[in-house]
Coordinates of C-alpha atoms in Angstrom, one line a residue:
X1 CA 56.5 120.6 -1.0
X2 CA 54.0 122.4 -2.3
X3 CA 51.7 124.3 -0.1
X4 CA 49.7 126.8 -2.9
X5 CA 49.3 129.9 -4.4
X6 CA 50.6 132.7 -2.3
X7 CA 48.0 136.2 -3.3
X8 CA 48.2 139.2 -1.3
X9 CA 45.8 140.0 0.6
X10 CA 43.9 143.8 0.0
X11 CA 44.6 146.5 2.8
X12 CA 41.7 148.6 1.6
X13 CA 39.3 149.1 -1.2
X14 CA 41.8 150.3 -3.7
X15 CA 43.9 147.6 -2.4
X16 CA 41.3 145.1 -3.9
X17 CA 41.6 145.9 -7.8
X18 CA 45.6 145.3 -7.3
X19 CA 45.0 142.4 -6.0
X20 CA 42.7 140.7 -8.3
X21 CA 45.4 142.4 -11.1
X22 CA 48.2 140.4 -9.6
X23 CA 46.2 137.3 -9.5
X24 CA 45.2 137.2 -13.1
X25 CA 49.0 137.5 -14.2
X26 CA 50.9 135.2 -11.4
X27 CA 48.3 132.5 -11.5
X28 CA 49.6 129.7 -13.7
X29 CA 48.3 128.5 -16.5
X30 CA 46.5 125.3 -16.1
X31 CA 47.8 121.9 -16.6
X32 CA 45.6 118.6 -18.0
X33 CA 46.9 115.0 -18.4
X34 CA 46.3 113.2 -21.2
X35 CA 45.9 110.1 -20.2
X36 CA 45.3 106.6 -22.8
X37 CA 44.8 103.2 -22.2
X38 CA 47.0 101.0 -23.0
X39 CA 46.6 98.0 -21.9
X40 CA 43.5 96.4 -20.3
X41 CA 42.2 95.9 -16.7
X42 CA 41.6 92.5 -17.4
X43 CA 43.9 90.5 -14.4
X44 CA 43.7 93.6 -12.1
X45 CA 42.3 93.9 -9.2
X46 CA 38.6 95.4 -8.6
X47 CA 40.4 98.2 -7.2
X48 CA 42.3 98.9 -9.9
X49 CA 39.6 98.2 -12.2
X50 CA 37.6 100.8 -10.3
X51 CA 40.0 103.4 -10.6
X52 CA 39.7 102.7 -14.2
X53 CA 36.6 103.5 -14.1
X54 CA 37.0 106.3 -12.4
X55 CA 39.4 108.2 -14.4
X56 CA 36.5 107.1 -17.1
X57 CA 39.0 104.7 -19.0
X58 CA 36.5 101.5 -20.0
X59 CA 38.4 100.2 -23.7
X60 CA 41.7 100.0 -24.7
X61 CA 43.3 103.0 -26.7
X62 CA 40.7 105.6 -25.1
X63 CA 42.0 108.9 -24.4
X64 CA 41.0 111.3 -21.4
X65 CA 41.9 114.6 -20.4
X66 CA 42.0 115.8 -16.0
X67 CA 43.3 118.9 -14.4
X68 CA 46.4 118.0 -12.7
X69 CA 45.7 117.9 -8.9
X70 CA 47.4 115.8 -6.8
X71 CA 44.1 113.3 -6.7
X72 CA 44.3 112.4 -10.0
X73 CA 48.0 111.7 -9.7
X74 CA 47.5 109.3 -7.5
X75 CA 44.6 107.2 -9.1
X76 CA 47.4 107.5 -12.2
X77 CA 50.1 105.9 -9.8
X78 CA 47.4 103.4 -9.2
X79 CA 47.5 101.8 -12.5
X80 CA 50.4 103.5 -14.1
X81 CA 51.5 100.1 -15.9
X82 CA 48.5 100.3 -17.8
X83 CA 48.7 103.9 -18.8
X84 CA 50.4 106.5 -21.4
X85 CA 50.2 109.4 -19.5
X86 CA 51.3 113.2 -21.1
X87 CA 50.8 116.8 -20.0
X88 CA 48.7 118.9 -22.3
X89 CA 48.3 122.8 -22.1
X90 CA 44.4 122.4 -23.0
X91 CA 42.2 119.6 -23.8
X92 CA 40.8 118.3 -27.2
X93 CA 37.4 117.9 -28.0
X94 CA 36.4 114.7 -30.1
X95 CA 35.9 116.9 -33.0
X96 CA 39.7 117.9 -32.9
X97 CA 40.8 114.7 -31.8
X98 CA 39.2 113.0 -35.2
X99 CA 40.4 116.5 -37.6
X100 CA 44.1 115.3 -35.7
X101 CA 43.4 111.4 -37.0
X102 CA 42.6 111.7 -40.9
X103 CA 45.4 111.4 -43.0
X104 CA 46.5 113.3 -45.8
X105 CA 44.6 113.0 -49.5
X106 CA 48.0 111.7 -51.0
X107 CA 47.4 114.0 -53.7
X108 CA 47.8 117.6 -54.4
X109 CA 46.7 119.9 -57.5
X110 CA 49.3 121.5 -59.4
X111 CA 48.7 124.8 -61.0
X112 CA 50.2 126.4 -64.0
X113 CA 53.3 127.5 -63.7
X114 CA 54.3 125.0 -60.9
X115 CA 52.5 125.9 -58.0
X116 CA 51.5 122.9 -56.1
X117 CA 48.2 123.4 -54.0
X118 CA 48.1 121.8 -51.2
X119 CA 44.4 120.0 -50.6
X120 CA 42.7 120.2 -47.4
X121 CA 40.6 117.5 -45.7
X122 CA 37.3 118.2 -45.3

């Protein structure tokens, strides 16, 4: 089970910089879940539907990111029939969320000699 980080403690002064030096490289890097709604709350109960709510899940398809702790792994066990659920390294804003979406132009330029150029989406 886990019980935390273990960081030593500083003896002295000089003790201190190790110690915040050790810190910065053991400590882990930190963990989201992605979590989307699948299906609706519609038939749940008001406590599911609250927990919904909570994780700030209010329409189908809608995706959230939260820190993995041990409290939002429960409210996800709460509803988890409802849920896609992934971990992420780092969380998207909406603007990379909607660059992600848009397809490609289905075209591309060709240059002389052959050289295809691929277009970007703007």
């Amino acid at each position: 089970m886990f019980e935390g980080w273990l960081f030593p403690t500083p003896l002295s002064q000089r003790g201190a910089s190790l110690t915040i030096t050790i810190m910065a490289s053991v400590a882990p890097k930190m963990s989201w879940f992605k979590i989307t709604l699948i299906r609706s709350g519609i038939g749940m109960t008001e406590r599911q539907n609250g927990v919904l709510k909570a994780l700030g899940l209010r329409h189908r398809l809608k995706t959230v990111y939260h820190p993995v702790s041990p409290d939002t792994a429960g409210m996800i066990m709460k509803v988890k029939e409802l849920l896609a659920v992934s971990e992420v390294d780092k969380p998207l804003t909406q603007a990379e969320i909607h660059e992600k979406r848009q397809p490609a132009k289905g075209y591309y330029i060709e240059k002389p000699g052959g050289v295809r150029e691929d277009v970007e989406s703007s």
